[in-house]
Short mmCIF file of C-alpha atoms in Angstrom, two decimals:
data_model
loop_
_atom_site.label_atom_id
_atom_site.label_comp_id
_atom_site.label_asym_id
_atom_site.label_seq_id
_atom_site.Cartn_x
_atom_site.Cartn_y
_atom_site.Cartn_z
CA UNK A 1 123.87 -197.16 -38.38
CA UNK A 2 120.44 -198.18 -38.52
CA UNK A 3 119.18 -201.86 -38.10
CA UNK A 4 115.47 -202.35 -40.06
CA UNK A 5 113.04 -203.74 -37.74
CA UNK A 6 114.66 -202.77 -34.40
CA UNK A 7 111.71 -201.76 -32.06
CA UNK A 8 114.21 -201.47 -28.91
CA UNK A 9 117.50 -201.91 -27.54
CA UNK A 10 119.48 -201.71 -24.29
CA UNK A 11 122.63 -201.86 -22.85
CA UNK A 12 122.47 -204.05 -20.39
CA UNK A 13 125.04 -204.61 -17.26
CA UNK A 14 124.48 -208.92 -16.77
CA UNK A 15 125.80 -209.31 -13.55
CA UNK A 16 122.90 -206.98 -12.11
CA UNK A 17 120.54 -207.07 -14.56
CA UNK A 18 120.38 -203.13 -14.93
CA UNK A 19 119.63 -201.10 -18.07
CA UNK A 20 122.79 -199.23 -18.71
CA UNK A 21 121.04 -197.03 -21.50
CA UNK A 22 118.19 -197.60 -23.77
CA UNK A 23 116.34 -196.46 -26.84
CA UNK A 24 113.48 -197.22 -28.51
CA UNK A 25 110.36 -199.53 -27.06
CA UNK A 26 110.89 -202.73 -24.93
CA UNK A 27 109.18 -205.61 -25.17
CA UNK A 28 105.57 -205.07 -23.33
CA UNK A 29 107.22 -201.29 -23.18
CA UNK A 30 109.51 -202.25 -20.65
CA UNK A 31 113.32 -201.77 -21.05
CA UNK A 32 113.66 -202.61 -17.23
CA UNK A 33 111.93 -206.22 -16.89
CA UNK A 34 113.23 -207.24 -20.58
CA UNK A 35 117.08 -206.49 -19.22
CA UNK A 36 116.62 -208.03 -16.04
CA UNK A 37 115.04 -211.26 -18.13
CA UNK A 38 117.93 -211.14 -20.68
CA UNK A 39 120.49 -210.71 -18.01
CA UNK A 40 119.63 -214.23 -16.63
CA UNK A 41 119.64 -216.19 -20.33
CA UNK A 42 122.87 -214.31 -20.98
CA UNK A 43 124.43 -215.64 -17.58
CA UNK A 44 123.15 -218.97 -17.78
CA UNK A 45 124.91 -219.24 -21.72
CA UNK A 46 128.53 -217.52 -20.70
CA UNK A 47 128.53 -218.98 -17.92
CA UNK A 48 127.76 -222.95 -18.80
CA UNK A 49 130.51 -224.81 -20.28
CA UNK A 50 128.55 -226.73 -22.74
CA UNK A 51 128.54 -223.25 -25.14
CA UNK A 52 131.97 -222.36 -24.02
CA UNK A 53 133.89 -225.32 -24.61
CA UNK A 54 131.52 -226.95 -27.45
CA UNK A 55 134.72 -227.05 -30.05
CA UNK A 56 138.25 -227.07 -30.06
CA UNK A 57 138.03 -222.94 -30.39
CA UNK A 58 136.90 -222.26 -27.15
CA UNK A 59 135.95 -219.06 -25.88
CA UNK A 60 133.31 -217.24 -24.47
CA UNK A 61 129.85 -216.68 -25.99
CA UNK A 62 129.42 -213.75 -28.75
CA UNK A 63 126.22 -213.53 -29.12
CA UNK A 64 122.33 -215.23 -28.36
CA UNK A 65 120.03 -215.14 -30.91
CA UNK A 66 116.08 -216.18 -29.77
CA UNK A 67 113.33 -216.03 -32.18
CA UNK A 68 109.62 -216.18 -31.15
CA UNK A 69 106.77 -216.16 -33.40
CA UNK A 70 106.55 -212.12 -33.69
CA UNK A 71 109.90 -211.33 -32.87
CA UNK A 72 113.58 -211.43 -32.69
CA UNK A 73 115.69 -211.00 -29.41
CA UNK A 74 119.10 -210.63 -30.24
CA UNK A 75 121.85 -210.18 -27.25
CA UNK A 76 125.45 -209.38 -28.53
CA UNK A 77 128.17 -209.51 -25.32
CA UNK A 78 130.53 -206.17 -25.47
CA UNK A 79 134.29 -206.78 -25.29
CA UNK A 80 136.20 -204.35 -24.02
CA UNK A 81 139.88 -203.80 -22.40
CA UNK A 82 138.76 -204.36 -18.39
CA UNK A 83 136.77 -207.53 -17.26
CA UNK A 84 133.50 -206.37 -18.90
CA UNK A 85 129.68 -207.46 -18.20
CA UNK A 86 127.97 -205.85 -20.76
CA UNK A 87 125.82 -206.96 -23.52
CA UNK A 88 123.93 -205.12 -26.48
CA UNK A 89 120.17 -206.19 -26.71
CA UNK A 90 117.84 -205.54 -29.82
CA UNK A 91 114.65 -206.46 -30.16
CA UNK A 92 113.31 -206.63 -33.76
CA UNK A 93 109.85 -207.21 -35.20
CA UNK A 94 110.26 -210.50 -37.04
CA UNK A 95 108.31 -209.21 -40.46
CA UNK A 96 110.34 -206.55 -40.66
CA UNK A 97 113.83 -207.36 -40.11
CA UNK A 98 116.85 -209.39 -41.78
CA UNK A 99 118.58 -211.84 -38.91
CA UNK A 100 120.86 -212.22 -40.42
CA UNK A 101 121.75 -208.23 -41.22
CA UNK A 102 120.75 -207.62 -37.60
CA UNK A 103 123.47 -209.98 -36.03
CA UNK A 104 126.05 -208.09 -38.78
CA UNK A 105 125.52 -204.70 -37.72
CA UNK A 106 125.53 -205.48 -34.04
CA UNK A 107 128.66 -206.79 -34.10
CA UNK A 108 129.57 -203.78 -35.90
CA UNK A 109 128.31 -201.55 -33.45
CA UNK A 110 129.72 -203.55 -30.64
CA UNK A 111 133.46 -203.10 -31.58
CA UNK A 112 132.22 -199.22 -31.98
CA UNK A 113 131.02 -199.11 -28.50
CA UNK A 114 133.93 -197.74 -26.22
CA UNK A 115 133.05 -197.83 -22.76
CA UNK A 116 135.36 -195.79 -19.86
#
């Protein structure tokens, strides 16, 4: 399932900030330094209760979409049957990709993803 515009992604462990697998460029062509950056915005939104509790449907954080002038940083948190604390990061060139596609087919892949 390809995702127009994707330059890189990772699978990314939060708790340690390790690259579990990647593909692809990273940002400044490093997977390593973008996980470890994205690790610490992903544990600072699942683990603050202002975007956990922000409606009556409270649960934890899906995803964390970040736009910047050039790009799109997209980080998509994997659930899975044991207390997982993994989450899928994409980054997309902003000219070429569709957001809103993007965030679709992550989630797509996401529920695809079986990890053991």
């Amino acid at each position: 399932m390809a995702i127009p515009g994707v330059r890189g992604a990772s699978l990314v462990d939060w708790t340690s900030g390790l690259t579990l697998g990647a593909a692809g460029d990273g940002p400044d062509r490093d997977h390593e330094t973008a996980a470890a950056e994205a690790a610490e915005l992903a544990r600072l939104a699942f683990e603050n209760s202002a975007f956990t509790r922000a409606t009556e449907d409270t649960g934890p954080v899906e995803d964390i979409v970040v736009t910047a002038r050039g790009s799109y940083h997209l980080i998509r948190f994997v659930e899975t049957s044991f207390d997982s604390s993994v989450f899928l990061y994409l980054w997309l060139d902003r000219a070429e990709a569709n957001l809103a596609m993007a965030r679709f087919r992550l989630q797509g892949l996401t529920t695809e993803l079986v990890l053991s």
